[in-house]
One Martini backbone bead per residue (centre of mass of N, CA, C, O) as a GRO file, in nm:
protein
  338
    1MET     BB    1   1.425  -0.216  -0.299
    2LYS     BB    2   1.249  -0.292  -0.530
    3SER     BB    3   1.051  -0.241  -0.819
    4PHE     BB    4   0.754  -0.062  -0.938
    5ALA     BB    5   0.503  -0.126  -1.215
    6VAL     BB    6   0.365   0.025  -1.541
    7TRP     BB    7   0.199  -0.072  -1.833
    8TYR     BB    8   0.087  -0.181  -2.169
    9LYS     BB    9  -0.101  -0.358  -2.419
   10ARG     BB   10  -0.179  -0.297  -2.729
   11LYS     BB   11  -0.401  -0.322  -2.978
   12ALA     BB   12  -0.490  -0.431  -3.269
   13SER     BB   13  -0.511  -0.099  -3.399
   14ASP     BB   14  -0.591   0.181  -3.579
   15LYS     BB   15  -0.437   0.343  -3.314
   16PRO     BB   16  -0.077   0.420  -3.294
   17ASN     BB   17  -0.126   0.756  -3.217
   18VAL     BB   18  -0.200   0.705  -2.928
   19ASP     BB   19  -0.215   0.802  -2.619
   20VAL     BB   20  -0.211   0.701  -2.324
   21CYS     BB   21  -0.256   0.787  -1.958
   22ALA     BB   22  -0.138   0.837  -1.650
   23ASP     BB   23  -0.276   0.804  -1.266
   24VAL     BB   24  -0.099   0.735  -0.965
   25HIS     BB   25  -0.214   0.564  -0.695
   26VAL     BB   26  -0.069   0.493  -0.349
   27ASN     BB   27  -0.110   0.318  -0.055
   28LEU     BB   28   0.030   0.263   0.251
   29PHE     BB   29  -0.017   0.054   0.537
   30GLU     BB   30  -0.127  -0.084   0.864
   31ASN     BB   31  -0.162  -0.321   1.131
   32SER     BB   32  -0.164  -0.434   1.404
   33LYS     BB   33  -0.059  -0.696   1.347
   34ALA     BB   34   0.139  -0.580   1.069
   35GLU     BB   35  -0.009  -0.582   0.807
   36TRP     BB   36   0.007  -0.496   0.477
   37PHE     BB   37  -0.104  -0.218   0.260
   38ILE     BB   38  -0.209  -0.192  -0.066
   39ASP     BB   39  -0.324   0.116  -0.308
   40PHE     BB   40  -0.403   0.094  -0.657
   41GLY     BB   41  -0.476   0.396  -0.880
   42LEU     BB   42  -0.607   0.385  -1.176
   43LYS     BB   43  -0.544   0.631  -1.444
   44ILE     BB   44  -0.689   0.598  -1.809
   45SER     BB   45  -0.650   0.633  -2.107
   46ASN     BB   46  -0.767   0.533  -2.358
   47ILE     BB   47  -0.860   0.236  -2.322
   48ASP     BB   48  -0.958   0.098  -2.595
   49VAL     BB   49  -0.635   0.080  -2.666
   50VAL     BB   50  -0.614  -0.123  -2.394
   51ASP     BB   51  -0.575  -0.516  -2.346
   52LYS     BB   52  -0.379  -0.469  -2.111
   53VAL     BB   53  -0.277  -0.398  -1.759
   54TYR     BB   54   0.050  -0.363  -1.563
   55LEU     BB   55   0.169  -0.497  -1.247
   56TYR     BB   56   0.458  -0.463  -1.085
   57VAL     BB   57   0.542  -0.656  -0.711
   58PRO     BB   58   0.852  -0.741  -0.532
   59PHE     BB   59   0.632  -0.979  -0.470
   60LEU     BB   60   0.463  -1.243  -0.355
   61ILE     BB   61   0.105  -1.364  -0.467
   62SER     BB   62  -0.017  -1.615  -0.375
   63ASP     BB   63  -0.310  -1.545  -0.402
   64MET     BB   64  -0.662  -1.403  -0.502
   65GLY     BB   65  -0.708  -1.299  -0.161
   66ASN     BB   66  -0.467  -1.079  -0.198
   67ILE     BB   67  -0.725  -0.930  -0.361
   68ALA     BB   68  -0.889  -0.632  -0.389
   69ASP     BB   69  -1.180  -0.429  -0.439
   70LEU     BB   70  -1.286  -0.065  -0.406
   71ALA     BB   71  -1.469   0.087  -0.580
   72HIS     BB   72  -1.745   0.002  -0.390
   73LEU     BB   73  -1.646   0.189  -0.160
   74MET     BB   74  -1.650   0.436  -0.319
   75ASP     BB   75  -1.804   0.713  -0.258
   76THR     BB   76  -1.914   1.027  -0.268
   77LYS     BB   77  -1.761   1.118  -0.083
   78LEU     BB   78  -1.495   1.015  -0.130
   79LEU     BB   79  -1.411   1.076  -0.408
   80LYS     BB   80  -1.425   1.392  -0.337
   81ALA     BB   81  -1.137   1.342  -0.178
   82LEU     BB   82  -0.963   1.196  -0.362
   83PHE     BB   83  -1.006   1.431  -0.600
   84ASN     BB   84  -1.042   1.669  -0.527
   85ASP     BB   85  -1.409   1.733  -0.598
   86ASN     BB   86  -1.707   1.863  -0.697
   87PHE     BB   87  -1.944   1.613  -0.771
   88HIS     BB   88  -2.152   1.385  -0.974
   89VAL     BB   89  -2.283   1.079  -0.930
   90VAL     BB   90  -2.349   0.843  -1.179
   91GLU     BB   91  -2.543   0.562  -1.255
   92GLY     BB   92  -2.446   0.271  -1.415
   93PRO     BB   93  -2.391   0.024  -1.504
   94PRO     BB   94  -2.241  -0.219  -1.424
   95LYS     BB   95  -1.954  -0.156  -1.290
   96ARG     BB   96  -2.035   0.168  -1.273
   97ARG     BB   97  -1.942   0.548  -1.264
   98LYS     BB   98  -2.002   0.863  -1.281
   99ILE     BB   99  -1.785   1.132  -1.332
  100ASN     BB  100  -1.687   1.477  -1.364
  101LEU     BB  101  -1.313   1.568  -1.393
  102ARG     BB  102  -1.267   1.874  -1.525
  103GLY     BB  103  -1.385   1.836  -1.749
  104GLU     BB  104  -1.414   1.497  -1.747
  105ASP     BB  105  -1.482   1.175  -1.835
  106LEU     BB  106  -1.549   0.921  -1.591
  107ILE     BB  107  -1.483   0.594  -1.486
  108ILE     BB  108  -1.596   0.354  -1.217
  109TYR     BB  109  -1.438   0.092  -1.208
  110GLN     BB  110  -1.524  -0.274  -1.038
  111LEU     BB  111  -1.395  -0.537  -1.033
  112THR     BB  112  -1.332  -0.894  -1.089
  113VAL     BB  113  -1.070  -1.052  -0.988
  114GLU     BB  114  -1.179  -1.334  -1.097
  115GLN     BB  115  -1.158  -1.260  -1.414
  116GLU     BB  116  -0.942  -0.960  -1.463
  117ILE     BB  117  -0.720  -1.075  -1.285
  118GLU     BB  118  -0.379  -1.189  -1.339
  119LEU     BB  119  -0.127  -1.399  -1.220
  120ARG     BB  120   0.238  -1.359  -1.251
  121PRO     BB  121   0.545  -1.524  -1.156
  122ILE     BB  122   0.859  -1.423  -1.053
  123ASN     BB  123   1.102  -1.656  -1.017
  124ASP     BB  124   1.444  -1.618  -0.949
  125ALA     BB  125   1.778  -1.552  -0.847
  126VAL     BB  126   1.700  -1.236  -0.773
  127GLU     BB  127   1.382  -1.213  -0.782
  128SER     BB  128   1.040  -1.196  -0.665
  129GLY     BB  129   0.729  -1.173  -0.788
  130THR     BB  130   0.465  -0.980  -0.923
  131ILE     BB  131   0.225  -0.984  -1.180
  132LEU     BB  132  -0.019  -0.826  -1.305
  133ALA     BB  133  -0.352  -0.861  -1.512
  134ILE     BB  134  -0.533  -0.650  -1.668
  135ASN     BB  135  -0.867  -0.698  -1.870
  136THR     BB  136  -0.961  -0.448  -2.082
  137GLY     BB  137  -1.095  -0.529  -2.340
  138ASP     BB  138  -1.378  -0.606  -2.237
  139ILE     BB  139  -1.477  -0.321  -2.072
  140THR     BB  140  -1.556  -0.143  -2.364
  141GLU     BB  141  -1.769  -0.233  -2.463
  142PRO     BB  142  -2.108  -0.211  -2.565
  143VAL     BB  143  -2.371  -0.158  -2.326
  144ASN     BB  144  -2.675  -0.161  -2.300
  145GLY     BB  145  -2.836   0.143  -2.218
  146SER     BB  146  -2.528   0.338  -2.204
  147ILE     BB  147  -2.613   0.656  -2.258
  148GLY     BB  148  -2.327   0.791  -2.166
  149PHE     BB  149  -2.062   0.514  -2.147
  150ASN     BB  150  -1.969   0.418  -2.424
  151ASP     BB  151  -1.760   0.713  -2.479
  152ILE     BB  152  -1.597   0.628  -2.243
  153LYS     BB  153  -1.198   0.635  -2.181
  154LEU     BB  154  -1.190   0.716  -1.907
  155TYR     BB  155  -1.048   0.559  -1.634
  156TYR     BB  156  -1.083   0.356  -1.273
  157PHE     BB  157  -0.864   0.161  -1.091
  158ARG     BB  158  -0.925  -0.033  -0.756
  159PHE     BB  159  -0.699  -0.167  -0.513
  160ARG     BB  160  -0.582  -0.446  -0.262
  161ILE     BB  161  -0.273  -0.554  -0.114
  162ALA     BB  162  -0.164  -0.799   0.046
  163VAL     BB  163   0.126  -0.781   0.298
  164ARG     BB  164   0.249  -1.088   0.425
  165GLY     BB  165   0.524  -1.147   0.647
  166SER     BB  166   0.790  -1.136   0.486
  167SER     BB  167   0.733  -0.959   0.246
  168SER     BB  168   0.755  -0.677   0.427
  169LYS     BB  169   0.994  -0.569   0.377
  170VAL     BB  170   0.968  -0.535   0.116
  171ILE     BB  171   0.912  -0.202   0.252
  172ASN     BB  172   1.003  -0.280   0.559
  173LEU     BB  173   1.295  -0.149   0.774
  174GLU     BB  174   1.364  -0.324   1.090
  175VAL     BB  175   1.510  -0.134   1.400
  176ASP     BB  176   1.600  -0.262   1.692
  177ASP     BB  177   1.575  -0.089   2.054
  178ILE     BB  178   1.636  -0.142   2.321
  179SER     BB  179   1.528  -0.084   2.657
  180PHE     BB  180   1.571  -0.106   2.964
  181THR     BB  181   1.499   0.127   3.188
  182ASP     BB  182   1.166   0.168   3.040
  183CYS     BB  183   1.064  -0.108   2.820
  184SER     BB  184   1.147   0.043   2.519
  185LEU     BB  185   1.067   0.057   2.195
  186ARG     BB  186   1.288   0.106   1.902
  187LYS     BB  187   1.173   0.166   1.543
  188THR     BB  188   1.289   0.172   1.272
  189GLU     BB  189   1.157   0.274   0.965
  190ILE     BB  190   1.181   0.200   0.622
  191ILE     BB  191   1.083   0.360   0.308
  192ASP     BB  192   1.084   0.225  -0.057
  193PHE     BB  193   0.998   0.388  -0.293
  194ARG     BB  194   0.983   0.266  -0.671
  195LEU     BB  195   0.795   0.340  -0.983
  196ASN     BB  196   1.016   0.220  -1.274
  197ASN     BB  197   1.298   0.175  -1.184
  198ILE     BB  198   1.481  -0.017  -1.415
  199ARG     BB  199   1.705  -0.095  -1.289
  200SER     BB  200   1.560  -0.236  -1.028
  201LEU     BB  201   1.521  -0.429  -1.238
  202THR     BB  202   1.524  -0.710  -1.402
  203ASP     BB  203   1.536  -0.860  -1.700
  204VAL     BB  204   1.251  -1.028  -1.714
  205VAL     BB  205   1.104  -0.733  -1.631
  206GLN     BB  206   1.185  -0.583  -1.852
  207ASN     BB  207   1.114  -0.752  -2.103
  208GLU     BB  208   0.824  -0.742  -2.050
  209ILE     BB  209   0.784  -0.430  -2.075
  210ASN     BB  210   0.894  -0.449  -2.400
  211LYS     BB  211   0.677  -0.542  -2.501
  212GLY     BB  212   0.504  -0.302  -2.471
  213THR     BB  213   0.395  -0.005  -2.247
  214LEU     BB  214   0.459   0.295  -2.171
  215PHE     BB  215   0.345   0.504  -1.974
  216SER     BB  216   0.188   0.882  -1.933
  217LEU     BB  217   0.295   1.014  -1.684
  218LYS     BB  218   0.138   1.271  -1.512
  219ALA     BB  219   0.055   1.128  -1.188
  220ILE     BB  220   0.192   1.109  -0.887
  221HIS     BB  221   0.053   0.937  -0.528
  222PHE     BB  222   0.211   0.913  -0.220
  223LEU     BB  223   0.114   0.766   0.049
  224ILE     BB  224   0.130   0.735   0.416
  225LEU     BB  225   0.032   0.543   0.702
  226LYS     BB  226   0.022   0.627   1.024
  227ASN     BB  227   0.052   0.722   1.359
  228ALA     BB  228   0.100   1.028   1.550
  229LYS     BB  229   0.296   0.889   1.694
  230ASP     BB  230   0.507   0.879   1.504
  231LEU     BB  231   0.826   0.959   1.322
  232LEU     BB  232   0.949   1.184   1.113
  233LEU     BB  233   1.284   1.201   1.003
  234TYR     BB  234   1.323   1.157   0.626
  235PRO     BB  235   1.218   1.299   0.381
  236ALA     BB  236   1.121   1.298   0.048
  237GLY     BB  237   1.108   1.599  -0.035
  238ASP     BB  238   0.779   1.715  -0.055
  239VAL     BB  239   0.515   1.721   0.215
  240SER     BB  240   0.243   1.639   0.342
  241THR     BB  241  -0.038   1.681   0.573
  242ARG     BB  242  -0.317   1.459   0.758
  243MET     BB  243  -0.595   1.363   0.925
  244LEU     BB  244  -0.794   1.131   0.930
  245GLU     BB  245  -1.137   1.049   0.893
  246ASN     BB  246  -1.360   0.826   1.027
  247TYR     BB  247  -1.620   0.863   0.887
  248LEU     BB  248  -1.488   0.820   0.620
  249TRP     BB  249  -1.255   0.586   0.667
  250ARG     BB  250  -1.391   0.286   0.755
  251ASP     BB  251  -1.463   0.125   0.532
  252TYR     BB  252  -1.205   0.214   0.336
  253PHE     BB  253  -1.037   0.103   0.657
  254SER     BB  254  -1.155  -0.216   0.726
  255ASP     BB  255  -0.805  -0.339   0.837
  256VAL     BB  256  -0.846  -0.134   1.012
  257ASP     BB  257  -0.874  -0.030   1.392
  258SER     BB  258  -1.087   0.202   1.427
  259ASN     BB  259  -0.941   0.351   1.647
  260ASP     BB  260  -0.715   0.445   1.403
  261ILE     BB  261  -0.794   0.603   1.204
  262GLY     BB  262  -0.826   0.882   1.420
  263ASN     BB  263  -0.474   0.856   1.408
  264LEU     BB  264  -0.409   0.942   1.140
  265ILE     BB  265  -0.143   0.984   0.907
  266ALA     BB  266  -0.111   1.142   0.613
  267TYR     BB  267   0.157   1.114   0.356
  268HIS     BB  268   0.232   1.342   0.084
  269PHE     BB  269   0.349   1.237  -0.218
  270LYS     BB  270   0.450   1.395  -0.551
  271GLU     BB  271   0.416   1.404  -0.921
  272LYS     BB  272   0.405   1.631  -1.193
  273TYR     BB  273   0.388   1.670  -1.545
  274PRO     BB  274   0.498   1.967  -1.689
  275GLU     BB  275   0.409   2.057  -1.998
  276ASN     BB  276   0.638   2.290  -2.001
  277LYS     BB  277   0.825   2.065  -1.942
  278SER     BB  278   1.126   1.871  -1.900
  279GLU     BB  279   1.293   1.861  -1.716
  280GLY     BB  280   1.338   1.539  -1.590
  281LYS     BB  281   1.210   1.401  -1.823
  282THR     BB  282   1.061   1.304  -2.057
  283ALA     BB  283   0.864   1.349  -2.367
  284LYS     BB  284   0.568   1.234  -2.181
  285GLY     BB  285   0.688   1.177  -1.869
  286ILE     BB  286   0.705   1.042  -1.602
  287SER     BB  287   1.004   0.805  -1.520
  288GLU     BB  288   0.995   0.826  -1.233
  289PHE     BB  289   0.971   0.722  -0.858
  290ASN     BB  290   1.082   0.840  -0.504
  291VAL     BB  291   1.090   0.709  -0.203
  292LEU     BB  292   1.272   0.818   0.110
  293VAL     BB  293   1.148   0.702   0.452
  294ARG     BB  294   1.187   0.757   0.789
  295PHE     BB  295   1.017   0.594   1.138
  296SER     BB  296   0.974   0.630   1.441
  297VAL     BB  297   0.906   0.398   1.701
  298SER     BB  298   0.711   0.323   1.948
  299GLY     BB  299   0.673   0.068   2.251
  300PHE     BB  300   0.648  -0.262   2.362
  301PRO     BB  301   0.836  -0.558   2.406
  302LYS     BB  302   0.637  -0.827   2.466
  303LYS     BB  303   0.856  -1.086   2.440
  304ALA     BB  304   1.007  -0.986   2.667
  305LEU     BB  305   0.831  -0.936   2.868
  306GLU     BB  306   0.703  -1.201   2.908
  307TYR     BB  307   1.007  -1.337   2.988
  308VAL     BB  308   1.022  -1.124   3.256
  309ALA     BB  309   0.803  -1.254   3.384
  310ILE     BB  310   0.857  -1.535   3.386
  311PHE     BB  311   1.169  -1.511   3.573
  312ALA     BB  312   0.995  -1.332   3.775
  313ILE     BB  313   0.842  -1.568   3.886
  314ILE     BB  314   1.092  -1.818   3.924
  315ILE     BB  315   1.249  -1.651   4.157
  316ASN     BB  316   1.046  -1.631   4.333
  317ILE     BB  317   0.985  -1.872   4.406
  318ILE     BB  318   1.372  -1.958   4.458
  319SER     BB  319   1.283  -1.765   4.723
  320SER     BB  320   1.044  -1.889   4.862
  321SER     BB  321   1.214  -2.139   4.895
  322LEU     BB  322   1.475  -2.017   5.047
  323TYR     BB  323   1.374  -1.909   5.266
  324ASP     BB  324   1.246  -2.134   5.380
  325ILE     BB  325   1.481  -2.357   5.430
  326ILE     BB  326   1.635  -2.146   5.621
  327LYS     BB  327   1.431  -2.138   5.856
  328ILE     BB  328   1.446  -2.434   5.858
  329ILE     BB  329   1.771  -2.437   5.975
  330ILE     BB  330   1.730  -2.214   6.200
  331SER     BB  331   1.583  -2.345   6.357
  332PHE     BB  332   1.710  -2.591   6.423
  333LEU     BB  333   1.991  -2.426   6.527
  334TYR     BB  334   1.812  -2.336   6.781
  335ASP     BB  335   1.724  -2.616   6.898
  336ILE     BB  336   2.031  -2.687   6.954
  337ILE     BB  337   2.098  -2.499   7.110
  338LYS     BB  338   1.902  -2.485   7.338
   0.00000   0.00000   0.00000
């Protein structure tokens, strides 16, 4: 699998020495229809010097209907669970809410996808992908009557990308092994997630990144949500797990069948930049993030079972017909002998 990437374009301002830091949150999950979804959360500092935020995804996004803002779904309880902190949420001007996160004021911003996100397909001989550009240039313009909001430069965006059809194989590789003894299907799912793995990006994408600036990544959180029946085979690095609370996440995971939410386990992989160390890191933050995991998933091959059922019906019809024919022949021979 190729890498995701995040970077930004600076405004032509008088603050060339201001560093822009970011935390990245990623959720990966699927529904009962085998549709995959990726949630991206971006917490960005010094947003006033940022003109555009870029996200590269290694698959094509056909239209804007595959992208949805999630900020409006995050109520106070969900925000507290997401940031693992207790705070008061202050409603502000349209599309903005303020929280104080560990001593820092943070704006939760609701994106208007059609107006504030642009899509640019990257389709060359090597790889197909898409660059999402979030236009932040006008987001921090002063809003009338927004006392206590206009001076906050720490912003959080969260949105969901639907990955449908064969594109899901970019994230998920399935190897099927059917057992004819119990008619079960054993499926190995391989998830290879990479962020800012520059060597996995094509020259076209690397050139786009070089036109801007990489964020100083301070923390990356990657969550894989899987059914409790699925077995984690190989975690790359430390992982923590927890069951999702149905009442808390029901509205947020509306793309998942409501009965399945309480059976989901969140596998949490994370990396934080150690401020007092630089070993294995860039001078400013995490240089790249890679997670490779495998899950063993059991199920029933519905299509194969349908074929078996049809075949059994046909055999049964043929057997019944042969029985009737043989019965007629035997009766005929008996009459002749008699």
